Amino acid sequence: MTVATADLDDLLERASAGVSVDGLRVEEADDGYRLATPDDEWTGLDEDELRRALDAADEYVTNWRYWQERVGGEGTARRAFLRWCERAPLADAETGNATTGPWSESGEGDADAGEDPLAVPERYDALRDGIDREWGQLSITARFVDVDDPDGERVYDLWHVDDADTDLADLEVYDDPRDARELATYDGGGRYRPLKTAPTLPGGWAFTGLSGGDLVETVEFFYPATVANWHRELRGNLDVDHWLETAERQTGIYDVIDELPREAVAWMAEACCVDSQCLRRREWEYEEGDDLDVDGGDGPFPCREPCSLVVAAARKWTTLESEEEHTYELELTTSEINQLTELIDAVAEGRTDEIREADVYDGANRYRARYLRAKRFDDEGDLEATKVDD
Ligand code: SF4
């Protein structure tokens, strides 16, 4: 590959201020130009010599052009996310690190769950095939526009993780980021999705050939604020609002939720915030220094405060938890007690739709539930039970 003359002209123009991207360094010094890549170093070059050396380091130059000219925005969430997409080291401007650290420009360290950042030559090889990343239920592929003779220009494809092996011809193809908002509105069963980060995103669609800016916009339509919060966390300035401070600033009908007992807050987090229910990684706790003993999840993007869905549900639980407990007497066989456990478990795991009518061995089978109701409910439709602690 030959580097375009215009790119070399641009790079030379910037050399006096110093160029430094992904291991490529160009400076203008008293004795001429200095050029360094991770593998080579030249000093005292005149302009022609510099141009020839840069031409030989074509991958570094086209990589510089893409990040400097096409993406720009040093220190922004958009740039950091696009670099994460292709497993590029995250420069200090992205991470906010004062010193060399994980995913720094030098490529040292490993801050991404066992995946080392790739240096330019390895990344160029990988981008020819496409580099795949997962963001919740989104599968993102970063690739070169021109695979045979890459000039550094990248595009991005996006589809549901479950469609990774589906032919593009079998998917509905989109290119406008705003279409993602519509696709994220209902689940596969046509039910409204109040929580956009619930793992209920339906598949069957694809966005292909997106620019970097359009990719970030599309991701943000699917999962609002996830890129910004991920970036804040990366820079060490995610402002977390814990449960108690969130609850105490509520007004109106939600004013009561700060009365929810601490143990109930943990049950609530276990009910709503684990990976099977929400793909955000819960970073909020009961209060600063008082962590909930519940798994917060493993997703790449953090949850910085209890969301409106959790706040609304907390209002109901606050009312329920204010009730007194009583002792009841009811007659059930051991199998019926076990069946109640199976029923609650099936509803909690959203499994009831999967239980076939013929599967009467499952306690949550519809006929089994109807049988139990016929046997143990009274004429009013209530479970026959007697309060014994009046
Ligand atoms: S509060 Fe819980 S359910 Fe709501 S977005 Fe955060 S992790 Fe998800």
Short mmCIF file of C-alpha atoms and ligand atoms in Angstrom, two decimals:
data_model
loop_
_atom_site.label_atom_id
_atom_site.label_comp_id
_atom_site.label_asym_id
_atom_site.label_seq_id
_atom_site.Cartn_x
_atom_site.Cartn_y
_atom_site.Cartn_z
CA MET A 1 0.00 0.00 0.00
CA THR A 2 1.23 3.51 -0.80
CA VAL A 3 0.28 6.29 1.55
CA ALA A 4 -1.68 9.08 -0.15
CA THR A 5 0.40 12.21 -0.72
CA ALA A 6 -2.26 14.32 0.97
CA ASP A 7 -1.95 12.20 4.13
CA LEU A 8 1.82 12.65 4.16
CA ASP A 9 1.40 16.39 3.63
CA ASP A 10 -1.02 16.55 6.57
CA LEU A 11 1.24 14.55 8.80
CA LEU A 12 4.28 16.69 7.96
CA GLU A 13 2.29 19.82 8.67
CA ARG A 14 1.53 18.52 12.16
CA ALA A 15 5.05 17.24 12.83
CA SER A 16 6.22 20.55 14.29
CA ALA A 17 3.60 20.23 17.04
CA GLY A 18 4.40 16.52 17.43
CA VAL A 19 2.36 13.52 16.31
CA SER A 20 1.74 10.59 18.62
CA VAL A 21 -0.88 7.93 17.93
CA ASP A 22 -0.72 4.17 18.59
CA GLY A 23 3.07 4.00 18.70
CA LEU A 24 3.69 6.33 15.73
CA ARG A 25 5.69 9.38 16.79
CA VAL A 26 6.85 12.19 14.52
CA GLU A 27 8.62 15.29 15.78
CA GLU A 28 10.51 18.15 14.25
CA ALA A 29 13.82 18.80 16.03
CA ASP A 30 16.84 21.07 15.43
CA ASP A 31 18.66 18.27 13.58
CA GLY A 32 15.69 17.37 11.37
CA TYR A 33 12.68 15.11 11.76
CA ARG A 34 12.44 12.21 14.19
CA LEU A 35 10.24 9.27 13.44
CA ALA A 36 9.54 6.28 15.67
CA THR A 37 7.33 3.23 15.49
CA PRO A 38 7.39 0.43 18.09
CA ASP A 39 9.86 -1.41 15.80
CA ASP A 40 12.07 1.35 14.35
CA GLU A 41 13.45 4.77 15.05
CA TRP A 42 14.97 7.37 12.74
CA THR A 43 16.54 10.72 13.59
CA GLY A 44 17.94 13.65 11.64
CA LEU A 45 15.69 13.05 8.61
CA ASP A 46 15.13 15.69 5.97
CA GLU A 47 11.65 15.99 4.44
CA ASP A 48 12.23 13.54 1.58
CA GLU A 49 13.76 10.96 3.90
CA LEU A 50 10.84 11.37 6.29
CA ARG A 51 8.33 10.90 3.47
CA ARG A 52 10.06 7.68 2.35
CA ALA A 53 10.22 6.35 5.92
CA LEU A 54 6.57 7.18 6.49
CA ASP A 55 5.64 5.48 3.26
CA ALA A 56 7.31 2.33 4.58
CA ALA A 57 5.32 2.67 7.84
CA ASP A 58 2.07 2.90 5.87
CA GLU A 59 -0.15 1.11 8.40
CA TYR A 60 0.83 3.53 11.15
CA VAL A 61 0.20 6.52 8.88
CA THR A 62 -3.23 5.44 7.65
CA ASN A 63 -4.10 4.47 11.22
CA TRP A 64 -3.08 7.97 12.35
CA ARG A 65 -5.20 9.50 9.62
CA TYR A 66 -8.26 7.53 10.65
CA TRP A 67 -8.04 8.38 14.33
CA GLN A 68 -6.80 11.93 13.89
CA GLU A 69 -8.74 13.10 10.87
CA ARG A 70 -11.83 10.91 10.66
CA VAL A 71 -12.62 10.21 14.30
CA GLY A 72 -10.91 13.04 16.19
CA GLY A 73 -12.54 14.01 19.47
CA GLU A 74 -9.69 13.09 21.79
CA GLY A 75 -10.95 12.43 25.28
CA THR A 76 -14.54 11.84 24.16
CA ALA A 77 -16.67 8.80 24.92
CA ARG A 78 -17.30 8.36 21.19
CA ARG A 79 -13.61 8.00 20.38
CA ALA A 80 -12.91 5.73 23.35
CA PHE A 81 -15.82 3.47 22.41
CA LEU A 82 -14.66 3.17 18.80
CA ARG A 83 -11.18 2.29 20.02
CA TRP A 84 -12.66 -0.33 22.36
CA CYS A 85 -14.56 -1.75 19.36
CA GLU A 86 -11.32 -2.62 17.60
CA ARG A 87 -9.38 -3.49 20.76
CA ALA A 88 -7.10 -0.50 20.35
CA PRO A 89 -5.19 0.72 23.39
CA LEU A 90 -7.15 3.49 25.06
CA ALA A 91 -4.93 6.54 25.16
CA ASP A 92 -4.53 8.55 28.34
CA ALA A 93 -6.86 11.18 26.98
CA GLU A 94 -9.58 8.54 26.84
CA THR A 95 -8.93 6.96 30.21
CA GLY A 96 -8.02 10.14 32.06
CA ASN A 97 -4.98 8.32 33.49
CA ALA A 98 -2.20 10.64 34.49
CA THR A 99 0.39 7.97 33.80
CA THR A 100 0.84 5.02 31.53
CA GLY A 101 -1.68 2.38 32.56
CA PRO A 102 -3.95 -0.32 31.27
CA TRP A 103 -4.92 0.22 27.66
CA SER A 104 -2.59 3.14 27.48
CA GLU A 105 -1.04 4.29 24.23
CA SER A 106 1.86 1.94 24.82
CA GLY A 107 -0.48 -1.01 24.83
CA GLU A 108 0.69 -2.26 28.21
CA GLY A 109 -1.68 -3.82 30.67
CA ASP A 110 -5.03 -5.51 30.33
CA ALA A 111 -8.18 -3.79 31.49
CA ASP A 112 -10.69 -5.71 29.50
CA ALA A 113 -11.50 -9.10 30.94
CA GLY A 114 -8.55 -10.98 29.56
CA GLU A 115 -8.50 -9.38 26.11
CA ASP A 116 -5.21 -7.66 25.45
CA PRO A 117 -5.27 -4.54 23.34
CA LEU A 118 -3.91 -5.02 19.83
CA ALA A 119 -0.97 -3.08 18.39
CA VAL A 120 -1.38 -1.56 14.90
CA PRO A 121 -0.02 -4.49 12.79
CA GLU A 122 -2.13 -7.09 14.65
CA ARG A 123 -5.16 -4.82 14.52
CA TYR A 124 -4.75 -4.30 10.78
CA ASP A 125 -4.68 -8.09 10.30
CA ALA A 126 -7.74 -8.52 12.51
CA LEU A 127 -9.67 -5.66 10.87
CA ARG A 128 -9.38 -7.40 7.50
CA ASP A 129 -11.54 -10.22 8.90
CA GLY A 130 -13.50 -7.96 11.24
CA ILE A 131 -13.11 -7.55 15.02
CA ASP A 132 -16.17 -8.62 16.99
CA ARG A 133 -17.21 -7.13 20.33
CA GLU A 134 -20.31 -7.61 22.46
CA TRP A 135 -22.16 -4.77 24.14
CA GLY A 136 -25.07 -6.29 26.00
CA GLN A 137 -27.06 -8.13 23.34
CA LEU A 138 -25.40 -6.16 20.56
CA SER A 139 -22.71 -7.73 18.45
CA ILE A 140 -20.45 -5.11 16.85
CA THR A 141 -17.97 -5.78 14.08
CA ALA A 142 -15.29 -3.25 13.17
CA ARG A 143 -13.76 -3.83 9.73
CA PHE A 144 -11.94 -2.11 6.90
CA VAL A 145 -13.96 -0.67 4.05
CA ASP A 146 -11.40 -1.98 1.59
CA VAL A 147 -10.23 -5.35 2.84
CA ASP A 148 -7.74 -6.00 0.03
CA ASP A 149 -5.96 -2.65 0.13
CA PRO A 150 -6.93 -1.00 3.41
CA ASP A 151 -6.42 2.74 3.55
CA GLY A 152 -7.30 2.81 7.24
CA GLU A 153 -10.97 3.63 6.72
CA ARG A 154 -13.21 1.59 9.07
CA VAL A 155 -16.93 0.83 9.04
CA TYR A 156 -19.03 -0.94 11.63
CA ASP A 157 -21.73 -3.60 11.50
CA LEU A 158 -24.20 -4.24 14.26
CA TRP A 159 -26.69 -7.01 14.92
CA HIS A 160 -28.17 -9.06 17.72
CA VAL A 161 -25.75 -11.54 19.35
CA ASP A 162 -28.20 -14.34 18.58
CA ASP A 163 -27.97 -13.49 14.86
CA ALA A 164 -24.19 -13.81 14.68
CA ASP A 165 -24.49 -16.89 12.45
CA THR A 166 -27.52 -15.71 10.47
CA ASP A 167 -27.14 -14.81 6.80
CA LEU A 168 -27.44 -11.08 6.19
CA ALA A 169 -30.04 -11.90 3.51
CA ASP A 170 -32.30 -13.25 6.27
CA LEU A 171 -32.10 -10.08 8.35
CA GLU A 172 -33.85 -6.73 7.94
CA VAL A 173 -31.07 -4.29 7.09
CA TYR A 174 -31.08 -0.69 8.37
CA ASP A 175 -28.68 2.22 8.10
CA ASP A 176 -30.40 5.02 10.00
CA PRO A 177 -29.45 5.03 13.72
CA ARG A 178 -32.93 6.30 14.64
CA ASP A 179 -34.41 2.97 13.49
CA ALA A 180 -32.79 1.40 16.55
CA ARG A 181 -35.23 3.24 18.80
CA GLU A 182 -38.16 1.46 17.15
CA LEU A 183 -36.41 -1.92 17.20
CA ALA A 184 -35.75 -1.56 20.94
CA THR A 185 -39.36 -0.68 21.85
CA TYR A 186 -40.95 -4.17 21.93
CA ASP A 187 -39.67 -7.65 22.75
CA GLY A 188 -40.01 -10.71 20.54
CA GLY A 189 -43.52 -11.31 21.88
CA GLY A 190 -44.63 -7.76 21.04
CA ARG A 191 -44.57 -6.59 24.69
CA TYR A 192 -43.37 -3.09 25.48
CA ARG A 193 -39.85 -3.01 26.96
CA PRO A 194 -39.88 -0.43 29.77
CA LEU A 195 -36.24 -1.22 30.60
CA LYS A 196 -34.07 -0.79 27.52
CA THR A 197 -31.21 -2.78 29.06
CA ALA A 198 -33.36 -5.82 29.84
CA PRO A 199 -32.02 -8.88 27.95
CA THR A 200 -35.19 -9.03 25.86
CA LEU A 201 -34.03 -7.25 22.72
CA PRO A 202 -35.45 -9.07 19.71
CA GLY A 203 -33.23 -10.03 16.79
CA GLY A 204 -33.81 -10.24 13.05
CA TRP A 205 -32.20 -6.93 12.06
CA ALA A 206 -28.78 -5.61 11.09
CA PHE A 207 -27.07 -2.25 10.63
CA THR A 208 -24.20 -2.49 8.17
CA GLY A 209 -21.46 -0.19 6.99
CA LEU A 210 -22.04 2.44 9.67
CA SER A 211 -19.60 5.28 10.21
CA GLY A 212 -18.11 5.52 13.69
CA GLY A 213 -20.42 8.38 14.65
CA ASP A 214 -23.49 6.51 13.43
CA LEU A 215 -22.44 3.36 15.27
CA VAL A 216 -22.24 5.20 18.60
CA GLU A 217 -25.58 6.88 17.94
CA THR A 218 -27.21 3.53 17.11
CA VAL A 219 -25.81 1.88 20.24
CA GLU A 220 -27.10 4.78 22.33
CA PHE A 221 -30.60 4.36 20.85
CA PHE A 222 -30.55 0.69 21.86
CA TYR A 223 -28.95 1.28 25.26
CA PRO A 224 -29.24 4.94 26.31
CA ALA A 225 -26.31 6.52 28.18
CA THR A 226 -24.34 3.26 28.31
CA VAL A 227 -21.39 4.57 26.30
CA ALA A 228 -21.18 7.79 28.32
CA ASN A 229 -21.34 5.96 31.67
CA TRP A 230 -18.83 3.33 30.53
CA HIS A 231 -16.48 6.17 29.59
CA ARG A 232 -17.00 7.97 32.89
CA GLU A 233 -16.17 4.77 34.72
CA LEU A 234 -13.10 4.27 32.54
CA ARG A 235 -11.89 7.74 33.50
CA GLY A 236 -12.60 7.05 37.14
CA ASN A 237 -15.33 9.65 37.46
CA LEU A 238 -18.58 7.69 37.38
CA ASP A 239 -20.78 9.59 39.83
CA VAL A 240 -22.70 6.83 41.59
CA ASP A 241 -25.93 7.65 43.43
CA HIS A 242 -26.53 4.90 45.98
CA TRP A 243 -29.94 3.64 47.05
CA LEU A 244 -30.44 5.72 50.16
CA GLU A 245 -29.53 9.07 48.60
CA THR A 246 -31.72 8.29 45.58
CA ALA A 247 -34.61 7.23 47.84
CA GLU A 248 -34.28 10.25 50.12
CA ARG A 249 -34.52 12.78 47.31
CA GLN A 250 -37.81 11.32 45.98
CA THR A 251 -40.92 13.43 46.34
CA GLY A 252 -44.64 12.92 45.72
CA ILE A 253 -45.85 9.33 45.56
CA TYR A 254 -42.29 7.98 45.73
CA ASP A 255 -41.48 9.89 48.91
CA VAL A 256 -42.01 6.69 50.94
CA ILE A 257 -39.37 4.48 49.36
CA ASP A 258 -36.63 5.51 51.79
CA GLU A 259 -38.61 3.46 54.35
CA LEU A 260 -37.90 0.24 52.47
CA PRO A 261 -35.87 -1.91 54.92
CA ARG A 262 -32.25 -2.50 53.98
CA GLU A 263 -32.75 -6.28 53.56
CA ALA A 264 -35.65 -5.58 51.19
CA VAL A 265 -33.38 -3.35 49.08
CA ALA A 266 -31.08 -6.37 48.68
CA TRP A 267 -34.02 -8.58 47.66
CA MET A 268 -35.07 -5.88 45.20
CA ALA A 269 -31.57 -5.75 43.65
CA GLU A 270 -31.63 -9.54 43.39
CA ALA A 271 -35.05 -9.40 41.74
CA CYS A 272 -34.36 -6.63 39.23
CA CYS A 273 -30.66 -5.92 38.74
CA VAL A 274 -28.95 -9.26 38.10
CA ASP A 275 -27.73 -10.12 34.58
CA SER A 276 -30.78 -12.25 33.77
CA GLN A 277 -32.98 -9.15 34.22
CA CYS A 278 -30.78 -6.19 33.28
CA LEU A 279 -27.52 -5.98 31.39
CA ARG A 280 -26.23 -2.93 33.23
CA ARG A 281 -23.68 -3.77 35.92
CA ARG A 282 -25.10 -2.40 39.16
CA GLU A 283 -22.56 -0.11 40.79
CA TRP A 284 -24.90 1.48 43.30
CA GLU A 285 -25.10 -0.01 46.79
CA TYR A 286 -27.31 0.61 49.80
CA GLU A 287 -25.17 3.61 50.67
CA GLU A 288 -21.52 4.59 50.42
CA GLY A 289 -19.52 2.01 52.39
CA ASP A 290 -22.51 -0.32 52.87
CA ASP A 291 -22.55 -2.80 49.99
CA LEU A 292 -25.47 -5.08 49.20
CA ASP A 293 -24.55 -8.76 49.31
CA VAL A 294 -25.99 -9.34 45.83
CA ASP A 295 -24.15 -9.88 42.55
CA GLY A 296 -24.10 -6.65 40.53
CA GLY A 297 -23.58 -8.38 37.17
CA ASP A 298 -20.71 -8.64 34.70
CA GLY A 299 -21.77 -6.40 31.80
CA PRO A 300 -19.37 -3.89 30.24
CA PHE A 301 -21.51 -0.85 31.06
CA PRO A 302 -22.29 0.28 34.61
CA CYS A 303 -25.54 1.34 36.27
CA ARG A 304 -24.87 4.47 38.28
CA GLU A 305 -28.19 4.86 40.11
CA PRO A 306 -31.48 3.03 40.75
CA CYS A 307 -33.55 3.47 37.58
CA SER A 308 -37.15 4.65 37.38
CA LEU A 309 -38.41 1.08 37.01
CA VAL A 310 -36.75 0.06 40.27
CA VAL A 311 -37.93 3.22 42.03
CA ALA A 312 -41.53 2.53 40.94
CA ALA A 313 -41.32 -1.12 42.04
CA ALA A 314 -39.78 -0.03 45.36
CA ARG A 315 -42.91 1.96 46.12
CA LYS A 316 -44.97 -1.24 45.93
CA TRP A 317 -42.47 -3.19 48.03
CA THR A 318 -42.40 -0.43 50.64
CA THR A 319 -46.17 -0.83 51.05
CA LEU A 320 -45.93 -4.63 51.13
CA GLU A 321 -43.08 -4.63 53.63
CA SER A 322 -45.06 -2.35 55.96
CA GLU A 323 -47.59 -5.15 56.49
CA GLU A 324 -47.39 -7.36 59.58
CA GLU A 325 -46.48 -11.01 59.19
CA HIS A 326 -48.92 -13.69 60.40
CA THR A 327 -48.91 -17.43 60.85
CA TYR A 328 -51.33 -19.39 58.68
CA GLU A 329 -52.41 -22.98 58.75
CA LEU A 330 -53.18 -24.72 55.48
CA GLU A 331 -53.20 -28.30 54.36
CA LEU A 332 -50.87 -29.29 51.55
CA THR A 333 -49.11 -32.48 50.59
CA THR A 334 -45.35 -32.45 50.28
CA SER A 335 -45.72 -32.51 46.50
CA GLU A 336 -48.04 -29.50 46.63
CA ILE A 337 -45.53 -27.51 48.70
CA ASN A 338 -42.88 -28.42 46.13
CA GLN A 339 -45.24 -27.40 43.36
CA LEU A 340 -45.69 -23.94 44.88
CA THR A 341 -41.90 -23.56 44.85
CA GLU A 342 -41.78 -24.65 41.20
CA LEU A 343 -44.59 -22.26 40.27
CA ILE A 344 -42.91 -19.23 41.86
CA ASP A 345 -39.60 -20.18 40.34
CA ALA A 346 -41.07 -20.56 36.82
CA VAL A 347 -42.79 -17.16 37.01
CA ALA A 348 -39.67 -15.47 38.44
CA GLU A 349 -37.52 -16.87 35.64
CA GLY A 350 -40.08 -16.05 32.93
CA ARG A 351 -40.27 -19.75 32.06
CA THR A 352 -44.03 -20.32 32.01
CA ASP A 353 -44.35 -19.87 28.23
CA GLU A 354 -41.84 -22.68 27.68
CA ILE A 355 -43.74 -25.30 29.71
CA ARG A 356 -45.68 -27.51 27.37
CA GLU A 357 -49.28 -28.46 28.15
CA ALA A 358 -48.36 -32.14 28.03
CA ASP A 359 -45.52 -31.72 30.54
CA VAL A 360 -47.55 -32.51 33.67
CA TYR A 361 -44.34 -33.46 35.49
CA ASP A 362 -43.46 -29.76 35.76
CA GLY A 363 -45.12 -28.19 38.81
CA ALA A 364 -45.66 -24.97 36.82
CA ASN A 365 -47.56 -26.78 34.08
CA ARG A 366 -50.89 -25.06 33.45
CA TYR A 367 -53.01 -28.15 34.16
CA ARG A 368 -51.07 -28.85 37.35
CA ALA A 369 -51.70 -25.26 38.48
CA ARG A 370 -55.40 -25.46 37.62
CA TYR A 371 -55.69 -28.78 39.47
CA LEU A 372 -54.10 -27.28 42.59
CA ARG A 373 -56.44 -24.30 42.38
CA ALA A 374 -59.50 -26.59 41.98
CA LYS A 375 -58.43 -28.62 45.02
CA ARG A 376 -57.12 -25.97 47.42
CA PHE A 377 -59.00 -22.74 46.65
CA ASP A 378 -62.35 -21.89 48.23
CA ASP A 379 -65.48 -20.65 46.43
CA GLU A 380 -64.18 -17.06 46.68
CA GLY A 381 -61.11 -18.01 44.69
CA ASP A 382 -58.71 -17.73 47.67
CA LEU A 383 -56.23 -20.27 48.96
CA GLU A 384 -57.87 -22.08 51.89
CA ALA A 385 -55.77 -20.99 54.86
CA THR A 386 -56.55 -20.08 58.47
CA LYS A 387 -54.80 -17.31 60.34
CA VAL A 388 -53.74 -18.85 63.66
CA ASP A 389 -52.05 -15.91 65.46
CA ASP A 390 -55.05 -13.56 65.91
S1 SF4 B 1 -31.33 -0.07 38.69
FE1 SF4 B 1 -31.10 -2.23 38.26
S2 SF4 B 1 -32.68 -2.69 36.77
FE2 SF4 B 1 -32.43 -0.47 36.79
S3 SF4 B 1 -30.93 -0.05 35.16
FE3 SF4 B 1 -29.79 -0.27 37.06
S4 SF4 B 1 -29.14 -2.41 37.16
FE4 SF4 B 1 -30.78 -2.22 35.63
#
